[in-house]
Tab-separated table of C-alpha atoms (C1' of nucleotides) in Angstrom:
chain	number	residue	atom	x	y	z
A	1	MET	CA	-10.912	18.701	65.162
A	2	LYS	CA	-7.726	16.824	66.638
A	3	GLN	CA	-4.717	18.091	65.612
A	4	ASP	CA	-1.402	16.857	64.805
A	5	ILE	CA	1.748	17.637	66.134
A	6	PHE	CA	3.441	17.078	62.973
A	7	GLN	CA	1.075	19.298	61.087
A	8	ALA	CA	1.311	21.983	63.713
A	9	ILE	CA	4.910	22.399	62.857
A	10	ALA	CA	4.773	22.304	59.308
A	11	ASP	CA	3.399	25.864	59.218
A	12	PRO	CA	6.629	28.485	59.300
A	13	THR	CA	4.481	31.288	61.240
A	14	ARG	CA	3.676	28.884	64.116
A	15	ARG	CA	7.420	27.482	63.667
A	16	ALA	CA	8.332	31.523	64.414
A	17	ILE	CA	5.542	31.322	67.380
A	18	LEU	CA	6.920	28.745	69.443
A	19	THR	CA	10.521	30.369	68.847
A	20	LEU	CA	9.175	33.718	70.307
A	21	ILE	CA	7.315	32.310	73.297
A	22	ALA	CA	10.056	29.531	74.040
A	23	ILE	CA	11.802	32.795	75.131
A	24	GLN	CA	8.839	34.215	77.029
A	25	ALA	CA	5.230	33.776	76.946
A	26	LEU	CA	2.939	36.207	75.020
A	27	THR	CA	-0.442	37.425	74.007
A	28	PRO	CA	-1.847	37.211	70.750
A	29	ASN	CA	-1.962	41.054	70.333
A	30	ALA	CA	1.812	40.747	70.990
A	31	MET	CA	2.417	38.174	68.678
A	32	ALA	CA	0.371	39.834	65.906
A	33	GLU	CA	2.749	42.748	66.109
A	34	LYS	CA	5.752	40.567	65.901
A	35	PHE	CA	4.632	39.320	62.775
A	36	ASP	CA	3.104	41.428	59.627
A	37	MET	CA	-0.506	39.886	60.179
A	38	SER	CA	-3.917	40.089	61.760
A	39	ARG	CA	-4.906	39.288	65.386
A	40	GLN	CA	-7.383	36.633	63.798
A	41	ALA	CA	-4.809	34.726	61.546
A	42	VAL	CA	-2.431	34.714	64.659
A	43	SER	CA	-5.287	33.296	67.052
A	44	LYS	CA	-6.222	30.464	64.346
A	45	HIS	CA	-2.277	29.474	64.508
A	46	ILE	CA	-2.629	29.703	68.287
A	47	LYS	CA	-5.614	27.308	68.287
A	48	VAL	CA	-3.884	25.004	66.245
A	49	LEU	CA	-0.963	24.743	68.617
A	50	GLN	CA	-3.037	24.569	71.661
A	51	GLU	CA	-5.146	21.761	70.388
A	52	CYS	CA	-2.144	19.533	69.891
A	53	GLY	CA	-1.010	20.440	73.484
A	54	LEU	CA	2.363	22.662	71.949
A	55	ILE	CA	1.149	25.808	73.991
A	56	LYS	CA	-0.479	26.431	77.432
A	57	PRO	CA	-3.012	29.639	77.818
A	58	GLU	CA	-2.565	31.594	81.143
A	59	GLN	CA	-5.393	34.041	81.631
A	60	SER	CA	-4.516	37.316	83.164
A	61	GLY	CA	-7.233	39.562	83.641
A	62	ARG	CA	-8.589	40.112	79.955
A	63	GLU	CA	-5.277	39.065	78.261
A	64	ILE	CA	-4.032	35.413	78.185
A	65	TYR	CA	-0.451	34.531	78.011
A	66	TYR	CA	0.278	31.728	75.591
A	67	HIS	CA	3.626	29.628	76.782
A	68	PHE	CA	5.359	27.019	75.214
A	69	ASN	CA	5.205	23.282	76.378
A	70	PRO	CA	8.525	21.364	75.948
A	71	LYS	CA	7.133	18.316	77.272
A	72	LYS	CA	4.698	17.849	74.288
A	73	MET	CA	8.061	19.052	71.675
A	74	LYS	CA	9.624	16.154	73.159
A	75	GLU	CA	7.404	13.900	71.215
A	76	PHE	CA	9.253	15.078	67.648
A	77	ASP	CA	12.472	14.074	69.603
A	78	ASN	CA	10.852	10.371	70.274
A	79	TRP	CA	9.952	10.020	66.630
A	80	LEU	CA	13.414	11.360	65.536
A	81	ALA	CA	15.245	8.432	67.604
A	82	GLN	CA	14.109	5.934	64.998
A	83	PHE	CA	16.553	7.728	62.730
A	84	ARG	CA	19.139	9.149	64.939
A	85	THR	CA	21.551	6.189	64.632
A	86	MET	CA	21.512	6.611	60.680
A	87	TRP	CA	23.327	9.712	60.716
A	88	GLU	CA	25.226	9.157	63.774
A	89	THR	CA	27.072	5.966	61.971
A	90	LYS	CA	29.692	7.510	59.454
A	91	PHE	CA	29.412	4.128	58.083
A	92	ASN	CA	26.105	3.983	55.693
A	93	GLN	CA	24.325	1.163	56.018
A	94	LEU	CA	21.950	1.833	53.280
A	95	ASP	CA	23.841	0.644	50.667
A	96	LYS	CA	24.456	-2.228	52.287
A	97	VAL	CA	20.955	-2.874	52.369
A	98	LEU	CA	20.245	-1.704	48.774
A	99	SER	CA	22.930	-4.212	47.380
A	100	THR	CA	21.505	-6.886	49.546
A	101	ILE	CA	18.067	-6.439	47.504
A	102	LYS	CA	19.584	-6.182	44.435
A	103	LYS	CA	21.457	-9.765	45.071
A	104	GLN	CA	17.805	-11.355	46.306
A	105	LYS	CA	16.541	-10.374	42.936
A	106	LYS	CA	19.105	-12.097	40.903
B	1	MET	CA	8.452	23.966	43.642
B	2	LYS	CA	10.703	23.786	46.562
B	3	GLN	CA	9.789	21.547	49.300
B	4	ASP	CA	10.119	22.115	52.718
B	5	ILE	CA	11.054	19.162	55.143
B	6	PHE	CA	8.987	20.352	57.617
B	7	GLN	CA	5.653	20.425	55.431
B	8	ALA	CA	7.285	16.852	54.100
B	9	ILE	CA	7.121	15.175	57.536
B	10	ALA	CA	3.453	16.477	58.160
B	11	ASP	CA	1.676	14.237	55.714
B	12	PRO	CA	1.459	10.441	57.707
B	13	THR	CA	1.503	8.704	54.630
B	14	ARG	CA	4.857	10.197	54.057
B	15	ARG	CA	6.147	9.513	57.462
B	16	ALA	CA	5.007	6.073	56.951
B	17	ILE	CA	7.257	5.684	53.558
B	18	LEU	CA	10.248	7.154	55.571
B	19	THR	CA	10.015	4.754	58.198
B	20	LEU	CA	9.790	2.123	56.059
B	21	ILE	CA	12.758	2.878	53.733
B	22	ALA	CA	15.059	3.673	56.576
B	23	ILE	CA	14.827	-0.309	57.053
B	24	GLN	CA	14.886	-0.944	53.098
B	25	ALA	CA	15.089	0.932	49.782
B	26	LEU	CA	11.750	0.218	48.140
B	27	THR	CA	10.222	0.900	44.514
B	28	PRO	CA	6.750	3.134	44.357
B	29	ASN	CA	4.760	-0.134	43.604
B	30	ALA	CA	6.035	-1.794	46.556
B	31	MET	CA	5.452	1.190	48.873
B	32	ALA	CA	1.980	1.681	47.067
B	33	GLU	CA	0.988	-2.162	47.974
B	34	LYS	CA	1.999	-1.702	51.902
B	35	PHE	CA	-0.474	1.194	52.132
B	36	ASP	CA	-4.151	1.331	50.580
B	37	MET	CA	-3.413	3.646	47.921
B	38	SER	CA	-3.013	3.710	44.435
B	39	ARG	CA	0.615	4.175	42.753
B	40	GLN	CA	0.445	7.260	41.556
B	41	ALA	CA	-1.032	8.709	44.770
B	42	VAL	CA	2.346	7.121	46.285
B	43	SER	CA	4.440	8.547	43.497
B	44	LYS	CA	3.104	12.084	44.289
B	45	HIS	CA	4.416	11.393	47.733
B	46	ILE	CA	7.558	10.221	46.560
B	47	LYS	CA	8.102	13.432	44.592
B	48	VAL	CA	7.736	15.683	47.925
B	49	LEU	CA	10.151	13.701	49.663
B	50	GLN	CA	12.573	13.693	46.965
B	51	GLU	CA	12.207	17.297	46.196
B	52	CYS	CA	13.476	18.192	49.501
B	53	GLY	CA	16.192	15.565	49.893
B	54	LEU	CA	14.809	13.256	52.249
B	55	ILE	CA	14.781	10.595	50.010
B	56	LYS	CA	17.433	9.321	46.896
B	57	PRO	CA	16.396	7.396	43.752
B	58	GLU	CA	18.276	4.430	42.576
B	59	GLN	CA	17.862	3.592	39.445
B	60	SER	CA	17.936	-0.115	38.588
B	61	GLY	CA	16.541	-1.304	35.268
B	62	ARG	CA	12.950	-0.398	34.809
B	63	GLU	CA	12.490	-0.299	38.419
B	64	ILE	CA	13.391	2.852	40.789
B	65	TYR	CA	14.624	1.937	44.445
B	66	TYR	CA	14.073	5.078	46.698
B	67	HIS	CA	16.262	4.949	49.484
B	68	PHE	CA	16.328	7.749	52.952
B	69	ASN	CA	18.784	10.201	53.378
B	70	PRO	CA	19.555	10.714	57.194
B	71	LYS	CA	21.903	13.756	56.544
B	72	LYS	CA	18.566	15.665	55.385
B	73	MET	CA	16.801	14.328	58.427
B	74	LYS	CA	19.291	15.758	60.812
B	75	GLU	CA	18.226	19.250	59.607
B	76	PHE	CA	15.143	18.361	61.594
B	77	ASP	CA	17.125	17.584	64.521
B	78	ASN	CA	18.966	20.707	64.493
B	79	TRP	CA	16.053	22.906	64.370
B	80	LEU	CA	14.792	20.812	67.572
B	81	ALA	CA	18.075	21.841	69.285
B	82	GLN	CA	17.066	25.190	70.174
B	83	PHE	CA	13.915	23.833	72.476
B	84	ARG	CA	16.127	20.361	73.885
B	85	THR	CA	17.315	22.213	76.830
B	86	MET	CA	13.630	23.288	77.899
B	87	TRP	CA	12.649	19.536	78.292
B	88	GLU	CA	15.894	18.336	79.699
B	89	THR	CA	16.016	20.640	82.764
B	90	LYS	CA	13.516	19.366	85.427
B	91	PHE	CA	13.195	22.936	86.849
B	92	ASN	CA	10.872	24.698	84.311
B	93	GLN	CA	12.245	28.081	83.605
B	94	LEU	CA	8.985	29.117	81.493
B	95	ASP	CA	7.125	29.749	85.052
B	96	LYS	CA	10.007	31.844	85.808
B	97	VAL	CA	9.825	34.117	82.819
B	98	LEU	CA	5.644	34.119	82.913
B	99	SER	CA	5.867	35.552	86.498
B	100	THR	CA	8.585	38.193	85.522
B	101	ILE	CA	6.233	39.445	82.835
B	102	LYS	CA	3.474	39.697	85.148
B	103	LYS	CA	6.010	41.806	87.478
B	104	GLN	CA	6.816	44.351	84.747
B	105	LYS	CA	3.183	44.742	83.740
B	106	LYS	CA	2.842	46.305	87.403
C	1	DT	C1'	8.913	-7.577	17.126
C	2	DA	C1'	4.521	-7.692	20.108
C	3	DT	C1'	3.270	-7.574	24.729
C	4	DA	C1'	3.368	-6.784	29.591
C	5	DT	C1'	5.292	-4.318	33.140
C	6	DG	C1'	7.350	0.102	36.087
C	7	DT	C1'	7.059	4.469	35.976
C	8	DG	C1'	6.827	9.755	35.788
C	9	DC	C1'	3.916	13.463	33.722
C	10	DA	C1'	-0.278	16.288	33.130
C	11	DA	C1'	-5.156	17.419	33.643
C	12	DC	C1'	-8.972	17.182	36.703
C	13	DT	C1'	-11.856	16.946	41.134
C	14	DT	C1'	-12.031	17.138	45.845
C	15	DT	C1'	-10.431	18.133	50.155
C	16	DT	C1'	-7.834	20.989	53.570
C	17	DG	C1'	-5.950	25.053	55.248
C	18	DG	C1'	-4.467	29.966	55.598
C	19	DG	C1'	-6.384	34.749	55.950
C	20	DT	C1'	-10.348	38.057	56.345
C	21	DT	C1'	-14.614	40.461	58.206
C	22	DG	C1'	-17.776	40.666	61.310
C	23	DC	C1'	-19.654	39.773	65.352
C	24	DG	C1'	-20.317	39.115	70.874
C	25	DC	C1'	-18.552	38.899	75.296
C	26	DA	C1'	-16.055	39.804	79.445
C	27	DA	C1'	-12.504	42.907	81.530
C	28	DA	C1'	-10.630	47.233	81.930
C	29	DT	C1'	-10.940	52.181	81.699
C	30	DT	C1'	-13.569	56.751	81.686
D	1	DA	C1'	-22.990	53.304	83.339
D	2	DA	C1'	-20.742	53.999	78.961
D	3	DT	C1'	-16.716	53.101	76.422
D	4	DT	C1'	-12.401	50.770	75.032
D	5	DT	C1'	-9.698	46.847	74.982
D	6	DG	C1'	-8.512	41.854	74.257
D	7	DC	C1'	-10.205	38.000	72.737
D	8	DG	C1'	-12.603	33.701	70.515
D	9	DC	C1'	-15.876	31.891	67.617
D	10	DA	C1'	-17.928	31.584	62.760
D	11	DA	C1'	-18.656	32.299	58.003
D	12	DC	C1'	-17.135	32.995	53.537
D	13	DC	C1'	-13.033	33.149	50.225
D	14	DC	C1'	-9.491	31.457	47.802
D	15	DA	C1'	-4.831	29.208	47.432
D	16	DA	C1'	-2.912	24.872	47.952
D	17	DA	C1'	-2.598	20.212	48.367
D	18	DA	C1'	-4.009	14.948	48.355
D	19	DG	C1'	-6.018	11.796	45.183
D	20	DT	C1'	-7.820	9.848	41.156
D	21	DT	C1'	-7.790	9.055	35.484
D	22	DG	C1'	-5.508	8.936	31.628
D	23	DC	C1'	-1.507	8.892	28.908
D	24	DA	C1'	3.276	8.352	27.376
D	25	DC	C1'	7.735	5.869	27.453
D	26	DA	C1'	11.259	3.039	28.585
D	27	DT	C1'	12.744	-1.699	29.862
D	28	DA	C1'	12.195	-6.300	30.191
D	29	DT	C1'	9.733	-10.556	28.394
D	30	DA	C1'	7.022	-14.029	25.336
DNA sequence: TATATGTGCAACTTTTGGGTTGCGCAAATT
DNA sequence: AATTTGCGCAACCCAAAAGTTGCACATATA
């Protein structure tokens, strides 16, 4: 099951994980302690995040440190770019488009 | 049921709707024709998008044109901002953090 | 006024997703 | 060598979400 980066971010726990490990890499157990949640539940979220490339594992003995992958997160930024001009321009172009459609109907 | 903007964006059909109406406002029927999907299914997605404020309805007789709300989308951009510095800096700070943790363990 | 069209709402079915439990394995500890 | 610890994997349960069907209602059109 190939995971989607948008779907990965939809879950609030996974967003919290990303915010945490953006500061410092953590093991699954360490994450589970931060949230009031079982290790296995956290592990499932880790799997989703890892499958879509948002986090990367780093083995250290029997512990695994997961760290954040900013490059993958940039894909969001790329997707958002198509809308960015719309909130940056004070002059709202949507109203223009809408009225244009209405005129065409007449 | 208050909808979450992250969850709203998670669905590929809803993202397609946003991309479509960012260009020009559309009615539910017009959207359903674009996708291979029933009007009612599209209407459900519309409801989700509307509840979280990403789109706004504009009544015109018996038709309803839904248009994109860029301001709401900017909330997503705001959340993304916390990670932006990480992919902008060429020098990857994560490796530093990771090695720091390892040292602390010793 | 009768009919067609565009829409939302509610009930139902099917699929997906988050969480728990139980297990096995490998690395550390005794 | 035996035990503890950290982890992933698989099976299962339950809640939520996506899609379908049927309906009601309001606005156009004949």
